[in-house]
PDB file of C-alpha atoms and ligand atoms in Angstrom:
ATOM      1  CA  UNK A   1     206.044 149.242 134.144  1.00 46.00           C
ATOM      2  CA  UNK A   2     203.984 148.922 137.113  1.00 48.00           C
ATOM      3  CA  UNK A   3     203.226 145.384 138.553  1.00 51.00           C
ATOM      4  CA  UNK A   4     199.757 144.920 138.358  1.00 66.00           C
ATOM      5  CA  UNK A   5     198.520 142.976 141.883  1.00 81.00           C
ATOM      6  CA  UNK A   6     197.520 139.570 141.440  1.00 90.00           C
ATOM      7  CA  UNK A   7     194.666 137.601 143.227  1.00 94.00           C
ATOM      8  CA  UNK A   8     194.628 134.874 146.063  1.00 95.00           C
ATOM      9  CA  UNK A   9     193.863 131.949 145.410  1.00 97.00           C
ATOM     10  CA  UNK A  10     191.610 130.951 148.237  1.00 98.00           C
ATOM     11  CA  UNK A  11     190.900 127.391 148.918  1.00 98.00           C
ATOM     12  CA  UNK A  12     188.055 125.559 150.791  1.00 97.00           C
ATOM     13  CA  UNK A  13     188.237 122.250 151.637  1.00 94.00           C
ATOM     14  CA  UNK A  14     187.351 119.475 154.132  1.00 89.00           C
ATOM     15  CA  UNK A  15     184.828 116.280 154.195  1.00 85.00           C
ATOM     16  CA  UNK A  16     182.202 116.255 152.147  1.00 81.00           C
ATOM     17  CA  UNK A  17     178.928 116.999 153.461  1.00 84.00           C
ATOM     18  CA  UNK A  18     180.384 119.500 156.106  1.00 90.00           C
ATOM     19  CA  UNK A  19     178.986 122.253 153.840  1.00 91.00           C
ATOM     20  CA  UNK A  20     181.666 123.713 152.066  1.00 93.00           C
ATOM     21  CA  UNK A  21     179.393 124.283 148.807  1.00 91.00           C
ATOM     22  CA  UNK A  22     177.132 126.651 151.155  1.00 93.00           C
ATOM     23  CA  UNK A  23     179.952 128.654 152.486  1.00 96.00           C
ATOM     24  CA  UNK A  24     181.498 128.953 148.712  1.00 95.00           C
ATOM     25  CA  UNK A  25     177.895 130.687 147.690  1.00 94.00           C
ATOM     26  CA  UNK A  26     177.389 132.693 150.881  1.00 96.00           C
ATOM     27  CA  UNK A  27     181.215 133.671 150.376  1.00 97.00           C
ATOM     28  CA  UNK A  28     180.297 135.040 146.707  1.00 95.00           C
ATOM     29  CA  UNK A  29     176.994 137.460 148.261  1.00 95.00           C
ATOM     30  CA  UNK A  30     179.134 138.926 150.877  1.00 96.00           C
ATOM     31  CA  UNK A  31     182.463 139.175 148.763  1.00 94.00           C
ATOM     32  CA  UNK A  32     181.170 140.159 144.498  1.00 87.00           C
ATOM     33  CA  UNK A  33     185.304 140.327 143.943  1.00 88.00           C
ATOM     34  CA  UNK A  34     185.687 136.785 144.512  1.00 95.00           C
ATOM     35  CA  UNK A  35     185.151 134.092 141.582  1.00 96.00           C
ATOM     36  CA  UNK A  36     184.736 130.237 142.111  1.00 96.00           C
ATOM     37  CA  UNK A  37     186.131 128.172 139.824  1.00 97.00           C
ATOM     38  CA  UNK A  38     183.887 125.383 138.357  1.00 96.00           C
ATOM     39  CA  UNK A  39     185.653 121.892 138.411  1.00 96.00           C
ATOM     40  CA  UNK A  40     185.463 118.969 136.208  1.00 97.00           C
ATOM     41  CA  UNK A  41     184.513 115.997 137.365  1.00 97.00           C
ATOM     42  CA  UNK A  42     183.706 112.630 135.872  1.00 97.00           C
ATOM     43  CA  UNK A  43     180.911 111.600 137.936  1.00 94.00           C
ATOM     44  CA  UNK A  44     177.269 111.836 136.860  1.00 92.00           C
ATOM     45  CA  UNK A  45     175.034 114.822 137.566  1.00 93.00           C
ATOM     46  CA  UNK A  46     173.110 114.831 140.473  1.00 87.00           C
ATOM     47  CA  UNK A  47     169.490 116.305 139.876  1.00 85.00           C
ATOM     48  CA  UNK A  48     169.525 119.416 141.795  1.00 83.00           C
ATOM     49  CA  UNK A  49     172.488 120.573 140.116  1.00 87.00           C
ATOM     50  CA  UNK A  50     173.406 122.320 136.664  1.00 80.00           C
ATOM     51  CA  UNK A  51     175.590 121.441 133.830  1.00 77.00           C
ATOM     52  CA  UNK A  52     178.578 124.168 133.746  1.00 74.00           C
ATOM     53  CA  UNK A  53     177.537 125.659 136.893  1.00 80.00           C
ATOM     54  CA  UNK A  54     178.298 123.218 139.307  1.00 86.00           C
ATOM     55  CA  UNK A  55     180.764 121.228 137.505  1.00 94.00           C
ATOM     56  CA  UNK A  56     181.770 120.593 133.910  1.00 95.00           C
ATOM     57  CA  UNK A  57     180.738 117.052 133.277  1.00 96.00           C
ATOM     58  CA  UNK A  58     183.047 114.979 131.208  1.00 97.00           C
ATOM     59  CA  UNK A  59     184.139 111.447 130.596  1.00 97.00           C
ATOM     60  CA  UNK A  60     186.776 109.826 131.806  1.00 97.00           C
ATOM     61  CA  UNK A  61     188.539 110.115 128.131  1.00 98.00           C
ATOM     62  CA  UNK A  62     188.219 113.729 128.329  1.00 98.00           C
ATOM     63  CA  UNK A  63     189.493 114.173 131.492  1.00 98.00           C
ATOM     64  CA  UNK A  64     192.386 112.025 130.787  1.00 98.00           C
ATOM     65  CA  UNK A  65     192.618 113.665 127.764  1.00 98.00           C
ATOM     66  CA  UNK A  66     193.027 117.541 129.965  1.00 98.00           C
ATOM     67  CA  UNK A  67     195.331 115.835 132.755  1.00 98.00           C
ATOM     68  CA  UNK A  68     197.327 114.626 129.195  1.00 98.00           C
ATOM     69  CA  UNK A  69     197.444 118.205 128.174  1.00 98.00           C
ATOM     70  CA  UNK A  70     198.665 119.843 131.332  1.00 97.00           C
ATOM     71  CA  UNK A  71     194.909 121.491 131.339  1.00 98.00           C
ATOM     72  CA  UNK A  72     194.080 120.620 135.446  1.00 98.00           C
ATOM     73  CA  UNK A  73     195.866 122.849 138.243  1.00 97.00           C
ATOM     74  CA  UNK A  74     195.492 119.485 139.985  1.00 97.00           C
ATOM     75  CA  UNK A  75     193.003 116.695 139.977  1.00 97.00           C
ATOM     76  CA  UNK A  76     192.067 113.741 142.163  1.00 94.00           C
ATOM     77  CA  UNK A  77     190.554 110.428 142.162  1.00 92.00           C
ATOM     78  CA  UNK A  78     187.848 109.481 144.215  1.00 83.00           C
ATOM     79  CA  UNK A  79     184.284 108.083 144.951  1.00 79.00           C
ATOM     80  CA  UNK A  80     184.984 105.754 141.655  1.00 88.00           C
ATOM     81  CA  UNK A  81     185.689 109.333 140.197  1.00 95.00           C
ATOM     82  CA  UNK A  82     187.961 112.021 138.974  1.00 97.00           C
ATOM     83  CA  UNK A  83     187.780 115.633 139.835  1.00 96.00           C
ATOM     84  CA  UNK A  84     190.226 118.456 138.824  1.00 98.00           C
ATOM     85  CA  UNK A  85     190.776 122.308 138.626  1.00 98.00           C
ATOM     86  CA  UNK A  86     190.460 123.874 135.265  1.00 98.00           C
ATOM     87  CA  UNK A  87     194.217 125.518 135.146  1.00 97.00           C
ATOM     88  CA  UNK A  88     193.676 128.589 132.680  1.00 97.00           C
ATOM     89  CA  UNK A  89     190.602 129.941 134.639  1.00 97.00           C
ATOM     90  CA  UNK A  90     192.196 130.352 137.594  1.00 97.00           C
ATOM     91  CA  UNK A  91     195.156 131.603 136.611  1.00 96.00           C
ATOM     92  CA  UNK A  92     193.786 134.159 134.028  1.00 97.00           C
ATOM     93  CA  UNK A  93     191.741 135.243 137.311  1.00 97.00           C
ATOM     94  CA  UNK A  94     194.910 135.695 139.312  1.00 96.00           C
ATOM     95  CA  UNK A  95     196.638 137.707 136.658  1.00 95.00           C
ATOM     96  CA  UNK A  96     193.758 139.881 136.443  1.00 94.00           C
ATOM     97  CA  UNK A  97     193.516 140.378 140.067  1.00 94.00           C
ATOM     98  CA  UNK A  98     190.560 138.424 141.545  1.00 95.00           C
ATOM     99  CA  UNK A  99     190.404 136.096 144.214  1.00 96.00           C
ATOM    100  CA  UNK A 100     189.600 132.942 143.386  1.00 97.00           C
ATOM    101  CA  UNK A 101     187.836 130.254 145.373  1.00 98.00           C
ATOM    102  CA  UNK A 102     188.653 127.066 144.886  1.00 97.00           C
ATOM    103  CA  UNK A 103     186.021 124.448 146.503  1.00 96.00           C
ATOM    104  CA  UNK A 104     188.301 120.905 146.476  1.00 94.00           C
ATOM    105  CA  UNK A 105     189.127 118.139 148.606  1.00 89.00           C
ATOM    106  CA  UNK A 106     192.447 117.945 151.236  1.00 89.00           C
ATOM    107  CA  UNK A 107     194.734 115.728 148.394  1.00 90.00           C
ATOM    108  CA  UNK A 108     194.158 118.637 145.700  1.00 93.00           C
ATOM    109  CA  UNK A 109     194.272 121.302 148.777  1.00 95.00           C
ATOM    110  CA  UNK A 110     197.697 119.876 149.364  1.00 94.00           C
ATOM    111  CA  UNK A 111     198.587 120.001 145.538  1.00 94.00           C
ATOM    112  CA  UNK A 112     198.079 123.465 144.918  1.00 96.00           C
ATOM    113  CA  UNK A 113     200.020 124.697 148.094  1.00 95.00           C
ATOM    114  CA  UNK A 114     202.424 123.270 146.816  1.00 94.00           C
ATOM    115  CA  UNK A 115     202.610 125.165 143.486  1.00 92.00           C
ATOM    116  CA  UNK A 116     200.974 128.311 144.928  1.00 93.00           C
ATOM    117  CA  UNK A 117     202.664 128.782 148.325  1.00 93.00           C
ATOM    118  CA  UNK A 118     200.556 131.953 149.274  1.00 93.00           C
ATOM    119  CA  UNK A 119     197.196 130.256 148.933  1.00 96.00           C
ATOM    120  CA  UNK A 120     195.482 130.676 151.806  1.00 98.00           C
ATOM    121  CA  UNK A 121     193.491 126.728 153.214  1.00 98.00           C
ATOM    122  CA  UNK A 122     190.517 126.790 155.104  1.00 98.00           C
ATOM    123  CA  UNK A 123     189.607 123.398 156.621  1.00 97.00           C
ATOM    124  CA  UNK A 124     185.685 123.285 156.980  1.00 96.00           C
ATOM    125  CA  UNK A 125     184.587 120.141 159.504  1.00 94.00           C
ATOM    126  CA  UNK A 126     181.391 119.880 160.478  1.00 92.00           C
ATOM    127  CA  UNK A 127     180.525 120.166 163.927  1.00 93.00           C
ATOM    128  CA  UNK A 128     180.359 116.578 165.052  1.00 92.00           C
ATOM    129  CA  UNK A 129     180.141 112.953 162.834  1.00 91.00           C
ATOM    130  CA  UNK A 130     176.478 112.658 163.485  1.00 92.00           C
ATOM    131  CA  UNK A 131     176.235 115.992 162.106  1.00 92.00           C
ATOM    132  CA  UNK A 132     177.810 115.334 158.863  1.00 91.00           C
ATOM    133  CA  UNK A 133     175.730 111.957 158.637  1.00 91.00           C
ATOM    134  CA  UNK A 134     172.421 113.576 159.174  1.00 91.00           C
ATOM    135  CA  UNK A 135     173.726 116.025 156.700  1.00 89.00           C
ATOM    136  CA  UNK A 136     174.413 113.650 154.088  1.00 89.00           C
ATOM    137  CA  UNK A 137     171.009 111.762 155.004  1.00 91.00           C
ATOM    138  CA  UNK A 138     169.110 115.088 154.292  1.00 89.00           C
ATOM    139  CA  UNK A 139     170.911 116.034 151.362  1.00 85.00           C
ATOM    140  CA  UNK A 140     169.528 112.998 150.072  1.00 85.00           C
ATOM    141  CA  UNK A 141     171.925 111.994 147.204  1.00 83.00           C
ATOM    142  CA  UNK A 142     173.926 109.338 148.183  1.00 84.00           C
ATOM    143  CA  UNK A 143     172.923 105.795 149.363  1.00 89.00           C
ATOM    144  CA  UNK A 144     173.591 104.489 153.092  1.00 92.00           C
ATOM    145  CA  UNK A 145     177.060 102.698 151.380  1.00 92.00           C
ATOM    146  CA  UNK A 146     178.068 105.841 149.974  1.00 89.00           C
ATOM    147  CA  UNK A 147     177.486 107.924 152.717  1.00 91.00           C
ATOM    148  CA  UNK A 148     179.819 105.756 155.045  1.00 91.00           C
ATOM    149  CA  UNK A 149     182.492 105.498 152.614  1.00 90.00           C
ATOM    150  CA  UNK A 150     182.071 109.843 153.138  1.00 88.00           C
ATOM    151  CA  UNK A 151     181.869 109.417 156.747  1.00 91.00           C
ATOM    152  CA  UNK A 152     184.934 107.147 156.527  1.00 90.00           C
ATOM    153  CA  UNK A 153     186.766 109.343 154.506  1.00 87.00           C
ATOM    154  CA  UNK A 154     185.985 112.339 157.166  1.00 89.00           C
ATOM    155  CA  UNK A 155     188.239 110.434 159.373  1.00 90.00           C
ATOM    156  CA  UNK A 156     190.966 110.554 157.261  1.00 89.00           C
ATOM    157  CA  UNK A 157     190.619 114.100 156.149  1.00 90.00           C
ATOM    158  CA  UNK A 158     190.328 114.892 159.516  1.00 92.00           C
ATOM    159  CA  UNK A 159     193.646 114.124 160.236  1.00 93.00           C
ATOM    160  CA  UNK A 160     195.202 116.314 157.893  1.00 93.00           C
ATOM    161  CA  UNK A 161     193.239 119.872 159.165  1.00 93.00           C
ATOM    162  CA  UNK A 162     196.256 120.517 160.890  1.00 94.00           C
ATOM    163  CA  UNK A 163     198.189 121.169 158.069  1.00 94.00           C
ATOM    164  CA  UNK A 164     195.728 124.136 157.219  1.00 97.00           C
ATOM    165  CA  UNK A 165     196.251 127.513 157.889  1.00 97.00           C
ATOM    166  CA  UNK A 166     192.395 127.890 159.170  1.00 98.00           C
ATOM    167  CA  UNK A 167     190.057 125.515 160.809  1.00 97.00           C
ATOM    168  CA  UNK A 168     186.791 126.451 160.546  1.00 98.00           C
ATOM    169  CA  UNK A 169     183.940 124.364 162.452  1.00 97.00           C
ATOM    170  CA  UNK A 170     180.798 124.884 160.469  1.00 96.00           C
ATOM    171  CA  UNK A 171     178.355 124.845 163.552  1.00 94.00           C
ATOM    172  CA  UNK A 172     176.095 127.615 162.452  1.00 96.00           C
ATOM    173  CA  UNK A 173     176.346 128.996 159.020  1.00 96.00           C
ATOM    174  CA  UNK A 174     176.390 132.515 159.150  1.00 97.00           C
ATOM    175  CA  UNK A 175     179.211 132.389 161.979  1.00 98.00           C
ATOM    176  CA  UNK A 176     181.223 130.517 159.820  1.00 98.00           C
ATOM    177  CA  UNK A 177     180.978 132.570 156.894  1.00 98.00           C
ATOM    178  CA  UNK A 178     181.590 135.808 159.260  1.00 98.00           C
ATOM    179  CA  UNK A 179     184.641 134.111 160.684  1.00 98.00           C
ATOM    180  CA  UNK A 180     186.481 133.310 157.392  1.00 98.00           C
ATOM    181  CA  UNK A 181     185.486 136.903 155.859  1.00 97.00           C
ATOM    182  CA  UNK A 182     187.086 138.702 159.026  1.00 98.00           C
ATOM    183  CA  UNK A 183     190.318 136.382 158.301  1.00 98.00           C
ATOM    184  CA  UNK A 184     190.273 137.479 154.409  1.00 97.00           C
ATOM    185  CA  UNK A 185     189.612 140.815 154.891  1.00 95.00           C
ATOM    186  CA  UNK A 186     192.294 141.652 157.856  1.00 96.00           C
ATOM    187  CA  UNK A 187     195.032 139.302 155.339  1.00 92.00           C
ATOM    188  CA  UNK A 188     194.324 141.773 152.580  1.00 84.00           C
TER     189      UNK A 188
HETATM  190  P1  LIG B 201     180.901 115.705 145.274  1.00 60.92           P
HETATM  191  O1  LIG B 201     180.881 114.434 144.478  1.00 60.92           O
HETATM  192  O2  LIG B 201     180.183 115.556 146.603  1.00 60.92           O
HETATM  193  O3  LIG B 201     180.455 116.918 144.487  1.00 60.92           O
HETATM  194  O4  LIG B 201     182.425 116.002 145.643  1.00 60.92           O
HETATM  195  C1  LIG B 201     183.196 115.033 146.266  1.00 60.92           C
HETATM  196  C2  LIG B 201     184.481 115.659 146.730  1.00 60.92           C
HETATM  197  O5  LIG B 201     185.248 116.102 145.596  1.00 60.92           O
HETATM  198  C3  LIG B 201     184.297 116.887 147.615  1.00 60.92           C
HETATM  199  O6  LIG B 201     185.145 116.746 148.739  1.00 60.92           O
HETATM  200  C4  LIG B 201     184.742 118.020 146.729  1.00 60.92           C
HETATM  201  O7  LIG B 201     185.282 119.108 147.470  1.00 60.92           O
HETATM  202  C5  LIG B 201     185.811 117.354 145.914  1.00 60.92           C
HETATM  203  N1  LIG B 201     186.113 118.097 144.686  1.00 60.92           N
HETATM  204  C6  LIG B 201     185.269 118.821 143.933  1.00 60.92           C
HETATM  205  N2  LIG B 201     185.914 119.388 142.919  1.00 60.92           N
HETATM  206  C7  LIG B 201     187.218 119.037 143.037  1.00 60.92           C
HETATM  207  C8  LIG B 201     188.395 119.339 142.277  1.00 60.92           C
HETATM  208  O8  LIG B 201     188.399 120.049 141.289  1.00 60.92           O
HETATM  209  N3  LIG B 201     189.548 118.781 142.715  1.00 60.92           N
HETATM  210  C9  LIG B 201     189.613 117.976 143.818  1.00 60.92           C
HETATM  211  N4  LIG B 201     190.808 117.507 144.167  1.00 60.92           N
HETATM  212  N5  LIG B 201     188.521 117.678 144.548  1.00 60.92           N
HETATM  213  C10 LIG B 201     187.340 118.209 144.165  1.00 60.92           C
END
C-alpha cells in the first residue's frame, strides 16, 4: 500500500513578548495547509483572549490529570503555571498530512525534537530588550514584576537560539513572516 506523506511539525518558539503569537496567525493567512495546535495551560484567561481558541483552560488537577494519562506531547512549568501540547491533535494532523504549528516555549521546543527529530525550530527574538519591554508594556497584560521576570527569562532563552535550526529576528513583521515562509516552502 502506498505510504501516505505525513506533515511537519513546525515549531515557533522564543521569549515571550517577541511576537511569536502574530507570526503563528500571519503564518495561517499566507499558508491555509498549516494548523496550530491550541495548548493547555493552567493560567487564567487574559481578557482579550478566547476560551478554546487561544488555549484550553484547565486546572491544575486536570492537567495533572492529562500529563498522568500520557495526553501532553510535552508540557512545561512556568510563570507559577503549566502549559502543554495536546498529543492526539497533533499527531492525528501529522498522519493526515498537515503541517502543524506548534507556538511553545525553548524547554518544550527542546522536548519535542527530541521525539520528533525532523521538526523544523524557529527561534523568534525580538529585535532588541527594550523592544520586547515596550512590547510587553503595550500589550498591557502583565504587571512591571511580571514583565521582568519575562525580560529575565529572555536572557536565558536567549542562550539556547543556537540550538535552533532558524533564528528569526522579528524587526518588522511582514519580513519576518516572508523569511520563515521562503525557508518552509524551499524545505518542502
Ligand atoms: P503566555 O502566558 O504569555 O500565553 O505564554 C507564556 C509562555 O508559554 C510563552 O513562551 C508560550 O510560548 C509558552 N507556551 C504556550 N503554550 C505552551 C505549550 O503548550 N508548551 C510549552 N512548553 N510552552 C507553551
Amino acid at each position: 500500500m502506498e505510504q501516505t506523506k505525513k506533515g511537519r511539525l513546525i515549531i515557533i518558539s522564543g521569549p515571550s513578548g517577541a511576537g511569536k503569537g502574530t507570526i503563528c496567525a500571519e503564518l495561517l493567512k499566507h499558508m491555509p495547509d498549516l494548523v496550530i495546535s491550541c495548548s493547555v495551560t493552567t493560567r487564567a484567561p487574559r481578557p482579550n483572549e478566547r476560551k478554546d481558541r487561544s488555549y484550553f483552560f484547565v486546572s491544575t488537577e486536570t492537567f495533572l490529570e492529562m500529563v498522568r494519562n500520557n495526553e501532553l506531547l510535552e508540557y512545561d512549568q512556568h510563570f507559577e503555571h503549566y502549559y502543554g501540547t495536546p498529543k492526539k491533535f497533533v499527531v492525528d494532523m501529522l498522519n493526515f498530512g498537515k503541517d502543524v504549528v506548534l507556538e511553545i516555549d525553548v524547554k518544550g521546543a527542546f522536548q519535542v525534537k527530541q521525539n520528533y527529530k525532523d521538526s523544523i525550530l524557529f527561534f523568534i527574538e525580538a529585535p532588541s530588550e527594550q523592544a520586547l519591554y515596550e512590547r510587553l508594556i503595550k500589550r498591557g497584560t502583565e504587571s512591571e514584576d511580571k514583565i521582568q521576570i519575562r525580560i529575565a527569562r529572555n536572557k536565558l532563552e536567549l542562550a539556547q537560539r543556537h540550538k535552533y535550526d532558524y533564528c528569526i529576528v522579528n524587526d518588522e513583521l511582514d519580513r519576518a513572516v516572508n523569511e520563515i515562509i521562503t525557508i518552509l516552502n524551499e524545505r518542502r
